[in-house]
Coordinates of C-alpha atoms in Angstrom, one line a residue:
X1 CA -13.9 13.4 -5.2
X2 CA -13.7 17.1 -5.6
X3 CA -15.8 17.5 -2.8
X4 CA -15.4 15.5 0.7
X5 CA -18.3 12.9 0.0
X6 CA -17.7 10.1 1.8
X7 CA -18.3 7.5 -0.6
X8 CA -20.8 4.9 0.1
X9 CA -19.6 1.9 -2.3
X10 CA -16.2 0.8 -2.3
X11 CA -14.7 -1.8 -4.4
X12 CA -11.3 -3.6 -2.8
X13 CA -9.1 -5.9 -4.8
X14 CA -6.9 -8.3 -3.8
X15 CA -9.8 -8.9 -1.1
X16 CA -8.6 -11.8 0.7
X17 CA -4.9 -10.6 1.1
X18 CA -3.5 -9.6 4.5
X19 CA -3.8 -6.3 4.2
X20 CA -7.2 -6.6 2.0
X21 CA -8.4 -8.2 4.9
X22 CA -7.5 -5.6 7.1
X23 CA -8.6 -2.7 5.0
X24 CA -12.1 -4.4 4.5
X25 CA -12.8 -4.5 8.1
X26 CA -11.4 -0.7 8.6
X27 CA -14.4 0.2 5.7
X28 CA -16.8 -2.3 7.1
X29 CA -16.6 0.0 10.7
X30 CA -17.4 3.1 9.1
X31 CA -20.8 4.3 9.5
X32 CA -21.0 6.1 5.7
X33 CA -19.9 3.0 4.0
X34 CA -23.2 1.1 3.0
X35 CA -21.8 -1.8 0.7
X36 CA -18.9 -3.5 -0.2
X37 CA -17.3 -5.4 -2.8
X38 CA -14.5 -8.0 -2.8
X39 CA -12.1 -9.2 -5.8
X40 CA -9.8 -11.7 -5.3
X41 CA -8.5 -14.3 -7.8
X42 CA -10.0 -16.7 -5.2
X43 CA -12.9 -15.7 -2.8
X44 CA -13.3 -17.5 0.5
X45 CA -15.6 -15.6 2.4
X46 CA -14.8 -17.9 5.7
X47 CA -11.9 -15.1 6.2
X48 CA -14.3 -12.8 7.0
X49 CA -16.7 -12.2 9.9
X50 CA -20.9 -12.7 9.9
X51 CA -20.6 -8.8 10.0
X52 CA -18.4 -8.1 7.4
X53 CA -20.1 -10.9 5.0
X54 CA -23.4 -8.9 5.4
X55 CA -22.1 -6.2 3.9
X56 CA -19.6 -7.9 1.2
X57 CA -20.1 -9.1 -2.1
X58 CA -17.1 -11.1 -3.0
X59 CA -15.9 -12.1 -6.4
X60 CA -13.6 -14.1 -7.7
X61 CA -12.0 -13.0 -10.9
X62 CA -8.6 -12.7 -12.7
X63 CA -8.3 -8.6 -12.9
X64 CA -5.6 -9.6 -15.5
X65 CA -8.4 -10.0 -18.2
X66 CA -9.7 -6.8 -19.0
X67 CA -13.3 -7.8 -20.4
X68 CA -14.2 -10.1 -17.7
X69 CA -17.4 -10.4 -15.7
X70 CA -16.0 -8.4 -13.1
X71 CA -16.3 -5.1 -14.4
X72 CA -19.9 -4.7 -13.9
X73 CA -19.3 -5.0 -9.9
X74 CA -17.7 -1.2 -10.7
X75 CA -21.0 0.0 -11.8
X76 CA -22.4 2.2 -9.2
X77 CA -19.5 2.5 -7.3
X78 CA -18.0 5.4 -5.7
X79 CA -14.3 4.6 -5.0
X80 CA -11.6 1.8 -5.5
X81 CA -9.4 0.8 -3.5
X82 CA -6.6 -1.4 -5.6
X83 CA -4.3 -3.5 -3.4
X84 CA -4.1 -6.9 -6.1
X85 CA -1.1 -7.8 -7.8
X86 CA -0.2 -11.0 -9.4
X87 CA 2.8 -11.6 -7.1
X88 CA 2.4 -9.5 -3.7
X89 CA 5.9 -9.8 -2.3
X90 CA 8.9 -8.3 -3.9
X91 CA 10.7 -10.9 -5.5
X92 CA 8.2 -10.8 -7.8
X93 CA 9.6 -11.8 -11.5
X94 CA 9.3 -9.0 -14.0
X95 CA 6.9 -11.3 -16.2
X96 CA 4.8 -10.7 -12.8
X97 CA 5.5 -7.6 -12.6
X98 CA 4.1 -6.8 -15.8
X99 CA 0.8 -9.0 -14.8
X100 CA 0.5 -6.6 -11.9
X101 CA 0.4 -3.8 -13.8
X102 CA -1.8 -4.6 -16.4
X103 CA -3.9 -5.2 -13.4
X104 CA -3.5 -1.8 -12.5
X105 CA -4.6 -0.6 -16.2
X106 CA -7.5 -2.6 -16.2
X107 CA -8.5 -1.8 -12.7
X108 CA -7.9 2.1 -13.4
X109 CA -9.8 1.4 -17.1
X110 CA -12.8 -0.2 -14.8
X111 CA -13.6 2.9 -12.6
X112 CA -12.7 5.4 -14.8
X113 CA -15.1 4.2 -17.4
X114 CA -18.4 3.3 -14.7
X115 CA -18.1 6.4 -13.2
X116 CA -15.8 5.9 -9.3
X117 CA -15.0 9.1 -8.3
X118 CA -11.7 7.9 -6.6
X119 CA -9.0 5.5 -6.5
X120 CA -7.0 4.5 -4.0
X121 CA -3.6 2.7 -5.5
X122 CA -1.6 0.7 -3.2
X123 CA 2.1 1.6 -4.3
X124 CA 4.8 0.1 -2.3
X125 CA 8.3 1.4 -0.3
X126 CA 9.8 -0.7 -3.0
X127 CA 9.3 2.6 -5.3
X128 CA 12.0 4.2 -3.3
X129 CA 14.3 1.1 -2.4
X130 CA 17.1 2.7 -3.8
X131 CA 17.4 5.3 -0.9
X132 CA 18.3 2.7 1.4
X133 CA 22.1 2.0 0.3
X134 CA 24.5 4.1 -1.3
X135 CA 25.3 6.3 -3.0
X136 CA 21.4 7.3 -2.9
X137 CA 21.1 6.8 0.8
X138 CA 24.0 9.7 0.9
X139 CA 20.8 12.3 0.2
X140 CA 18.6 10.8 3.0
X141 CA 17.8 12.8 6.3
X142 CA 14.6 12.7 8.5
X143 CA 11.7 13.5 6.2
X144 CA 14.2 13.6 3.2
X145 CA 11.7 11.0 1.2
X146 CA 8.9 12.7 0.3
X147 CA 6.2 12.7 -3.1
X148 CA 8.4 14.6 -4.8
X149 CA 12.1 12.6 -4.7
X150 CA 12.7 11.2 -7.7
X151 CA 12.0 7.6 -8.3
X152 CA 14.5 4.5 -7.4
X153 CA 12.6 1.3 -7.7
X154 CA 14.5 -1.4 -6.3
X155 CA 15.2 -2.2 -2.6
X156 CA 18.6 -4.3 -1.8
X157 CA 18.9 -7.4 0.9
X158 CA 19.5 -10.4 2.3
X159 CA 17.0 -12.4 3.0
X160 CA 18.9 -14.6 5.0
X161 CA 19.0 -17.5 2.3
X162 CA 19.9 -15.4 -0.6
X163 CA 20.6 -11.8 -1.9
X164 CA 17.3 -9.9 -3.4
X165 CA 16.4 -7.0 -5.5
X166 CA 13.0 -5.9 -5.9
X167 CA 13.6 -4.0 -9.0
X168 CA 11.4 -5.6 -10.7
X169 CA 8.2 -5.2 -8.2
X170 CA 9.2 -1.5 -7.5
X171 CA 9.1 -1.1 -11.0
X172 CA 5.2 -1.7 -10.9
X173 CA 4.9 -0.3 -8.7
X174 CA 6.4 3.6 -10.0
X175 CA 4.7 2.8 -13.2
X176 CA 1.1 2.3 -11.6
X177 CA 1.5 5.8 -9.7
X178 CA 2.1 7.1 -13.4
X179 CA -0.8 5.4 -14.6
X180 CA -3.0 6.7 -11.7
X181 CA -1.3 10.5 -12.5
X182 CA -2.2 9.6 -15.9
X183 CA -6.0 8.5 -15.8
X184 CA -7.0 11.6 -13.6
X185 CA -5.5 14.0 -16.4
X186 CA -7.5 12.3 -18.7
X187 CA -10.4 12.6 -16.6
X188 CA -10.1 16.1 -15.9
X189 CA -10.2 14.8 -12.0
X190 CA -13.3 13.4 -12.2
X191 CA -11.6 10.0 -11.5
X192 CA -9.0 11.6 -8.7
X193 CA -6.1 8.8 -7.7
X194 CA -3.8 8.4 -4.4
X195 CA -1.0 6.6 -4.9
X196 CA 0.0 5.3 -1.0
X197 CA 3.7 4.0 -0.9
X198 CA 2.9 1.2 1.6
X199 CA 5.7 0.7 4.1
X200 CA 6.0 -2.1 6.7
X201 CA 2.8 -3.9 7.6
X202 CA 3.0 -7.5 9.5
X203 CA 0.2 -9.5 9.7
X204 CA -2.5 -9.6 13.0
X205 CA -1.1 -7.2 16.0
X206 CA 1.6 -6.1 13.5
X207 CA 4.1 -6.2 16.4
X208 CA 7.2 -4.0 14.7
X209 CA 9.3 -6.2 17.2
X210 CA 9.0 -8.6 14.6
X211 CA 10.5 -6.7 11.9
X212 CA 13.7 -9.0 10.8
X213 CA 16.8 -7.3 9.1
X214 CA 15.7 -10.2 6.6
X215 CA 12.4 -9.3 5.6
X216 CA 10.9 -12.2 7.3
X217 CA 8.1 -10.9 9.4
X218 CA 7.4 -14.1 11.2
X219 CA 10.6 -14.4 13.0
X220 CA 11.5 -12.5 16.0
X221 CA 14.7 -10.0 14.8
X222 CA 18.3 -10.9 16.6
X223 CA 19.6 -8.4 18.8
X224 CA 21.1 -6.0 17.2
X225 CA 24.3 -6.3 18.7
X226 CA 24.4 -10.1 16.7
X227 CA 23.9 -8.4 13.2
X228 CA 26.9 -7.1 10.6
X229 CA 26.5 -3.4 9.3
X230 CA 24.7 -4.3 6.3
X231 CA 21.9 -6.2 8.4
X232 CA 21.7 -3.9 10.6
X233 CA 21.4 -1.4 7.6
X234 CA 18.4 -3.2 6.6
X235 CA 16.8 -3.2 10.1
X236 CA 16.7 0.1 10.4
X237 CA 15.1 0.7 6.8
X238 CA 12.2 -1.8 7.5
X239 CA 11.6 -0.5 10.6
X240 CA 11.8 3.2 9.8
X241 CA 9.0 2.5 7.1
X242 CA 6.3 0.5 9.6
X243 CA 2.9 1.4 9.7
X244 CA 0.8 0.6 12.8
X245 CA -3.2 -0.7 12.3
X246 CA -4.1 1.9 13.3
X247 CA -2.1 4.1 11.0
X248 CA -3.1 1.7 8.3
X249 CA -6.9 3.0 9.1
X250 CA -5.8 6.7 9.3
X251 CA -4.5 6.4 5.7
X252 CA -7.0 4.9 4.1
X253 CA -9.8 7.0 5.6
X254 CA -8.5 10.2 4.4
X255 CA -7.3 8.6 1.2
X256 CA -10.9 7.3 0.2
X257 CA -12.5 10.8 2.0
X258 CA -9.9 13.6 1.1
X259 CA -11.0 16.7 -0.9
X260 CA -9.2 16.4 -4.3
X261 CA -10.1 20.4 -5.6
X262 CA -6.4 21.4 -4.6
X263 CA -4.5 18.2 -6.0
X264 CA -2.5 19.4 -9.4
X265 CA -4.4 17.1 -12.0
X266 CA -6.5 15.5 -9.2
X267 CA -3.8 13.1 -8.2
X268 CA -1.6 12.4 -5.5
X269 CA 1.1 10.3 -3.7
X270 CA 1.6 10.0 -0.2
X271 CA 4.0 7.7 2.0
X272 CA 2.0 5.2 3.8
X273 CA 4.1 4.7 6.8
X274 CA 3.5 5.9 10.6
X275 CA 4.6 8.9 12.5
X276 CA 8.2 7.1 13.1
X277 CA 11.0 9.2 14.6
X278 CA 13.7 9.9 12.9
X279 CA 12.8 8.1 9.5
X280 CA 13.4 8.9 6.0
X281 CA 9.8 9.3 5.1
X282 CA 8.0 12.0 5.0
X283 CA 4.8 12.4 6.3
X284 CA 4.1 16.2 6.6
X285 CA 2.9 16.0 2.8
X286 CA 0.2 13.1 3.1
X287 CA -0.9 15.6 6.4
X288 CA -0.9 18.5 4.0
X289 CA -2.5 16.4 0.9
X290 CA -5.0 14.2 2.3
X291 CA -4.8 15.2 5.8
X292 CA -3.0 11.5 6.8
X293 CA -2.5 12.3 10.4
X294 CA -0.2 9.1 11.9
X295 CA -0.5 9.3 15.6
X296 CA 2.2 6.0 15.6
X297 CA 6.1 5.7 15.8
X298 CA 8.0 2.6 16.1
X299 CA 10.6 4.2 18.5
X300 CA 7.9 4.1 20.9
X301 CA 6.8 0.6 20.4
X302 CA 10.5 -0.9 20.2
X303 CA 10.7 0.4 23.7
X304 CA 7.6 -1.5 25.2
X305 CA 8.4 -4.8 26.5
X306 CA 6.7 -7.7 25.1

């Protein structure tokens, strides 16, 4: 949108996922939004309030097939916001992998050709991962991880059962942004993209307390004292990367609304992640892009007591 329409129809996939939940609710609240639609592989619409359902058309569909029925939801819409993969967490297996980004084509194929105006792409920390060990995380300083570090798909850890490497989910997850980058060159903007690197979002309250050096977001993290180097390592990079609900509603609203006329080929990548202190990831360029404003920082709510 090279002019800051806010757009009336929005299409969300992967629609019943935590965060699709979230996001649909965020949209759902905003007076300018008149109608929604819902892709999911599976589409339960008992997830969702009277409200929401109101206002929701939900549809279940396999976005891996790229002539099926649910490309005529895109017609009429304005924006997209694409959050569906085929395997959502990062262990995903690159034969997953490769199903999530064909999802991505397909999705990207779907608005470009009925006309959306924008698309929102949910990238993932896990196109960075690399930064958080060595010798990459050598380069790191506050704000050091910004749009324009070079790529290192891949984040390293324990997950307290076994070692895992996301390589193969970050890998997506790089070569959706391209595809995004790519479609609104083709375009000439008139499909603009924002590529979000998601950071840290736990389900409900999203409670950063919870935030295990593990990954495991249901369990509350050990002391910090109790954890080796390399746990404690991790800690810090999932916390340093969390993004509050509220945050979460920042982002998307000024990804979906933003003024594209200044983007260089009307596309974009910001780091979805709150206003944290002292983290790696920048935010000043999302504020100076899109005008992301986080108003959050973990610090802050590691200190409150529970």
């Amino acid at each position: 949108m090279t002019a800051s329409l806010p757009p009336a129809r929005i299409v969300v996939t992967g629609a019943t996922g935590q965060i699709g939940r979230k996001a649909l609710a965020i949209l759902a609240r905003q007076a300018w939004c008149e109608h929604l639609v819902g892709i999911d592989l599976h589409a339960d619409d008992t997830l969702f309030g009277p409200e929401l359902r109101e206002r929701l058309t939900l549809v279940a569909a396999d976005l891996e097939d790229p002539d099926g029925a649910w490309t005529r939801h895109f017609e009429g819409v304005d924006a997209v916001l694409h959050l569906a993969a085929r395997h959502s967490t990062p262990d995903a297996s690159w034969e997953e992998a490769l199903g999530s980004y064909n999802m991505t084509l397909n999705v990207l194929t779907a608005a470009a050709t009925h006309g959306a105006r924008r698309l929102v792409f949910s990238s993932s920390n896990h196109a960075m991962g690399g930064y958080k060990d060595q010798p990459l995380a050598a380069r790191m300083g506050p704000g050091k991880l910004t749009a324009q570090t070079e790529p290192a798909p891949g984040t390293r850890w324990f997950d307290g059962q076994r070692d895992v490497h996301s390589l193969a989910y970050g890998t997506s997850k790089v070569m959706g942004e391209r595809l995004c980058r790519a479609y609104s060159a083709v375009t000439e903007g008139r499909l603009s993209t924002v590529a979000a690197r998601i950071g840290w979002i736990l389900p409900d309250g999203n409670d950063p307390r919870d935030i295990t050096y593990s990954g495991v977001a249901h369990q509350r993290a050990p002391a910090d004292g109790a954890l080796d180097e390399p746990s404690r390592r991790a800690l810090t990079w999932f916390r340093d990367m969390w993004l509050s609900n509220g945050d979460l509603e920042r982002l998307l609203i000024a990804a979906l609304t933003a003024d594209s006329s200044n983007w260089e080929g009307g596309s974009v990548i910001v780091n979805g992640v709150s206003a944290n202190r002292g983290s790696a990831w920048d935010v000043a360029g999302g504020r100076a892009s899109i005008g992301y404003d986080p108003q959050d920082d973990v610090q802050e709510r590691l200190r409150v007591a529970p």
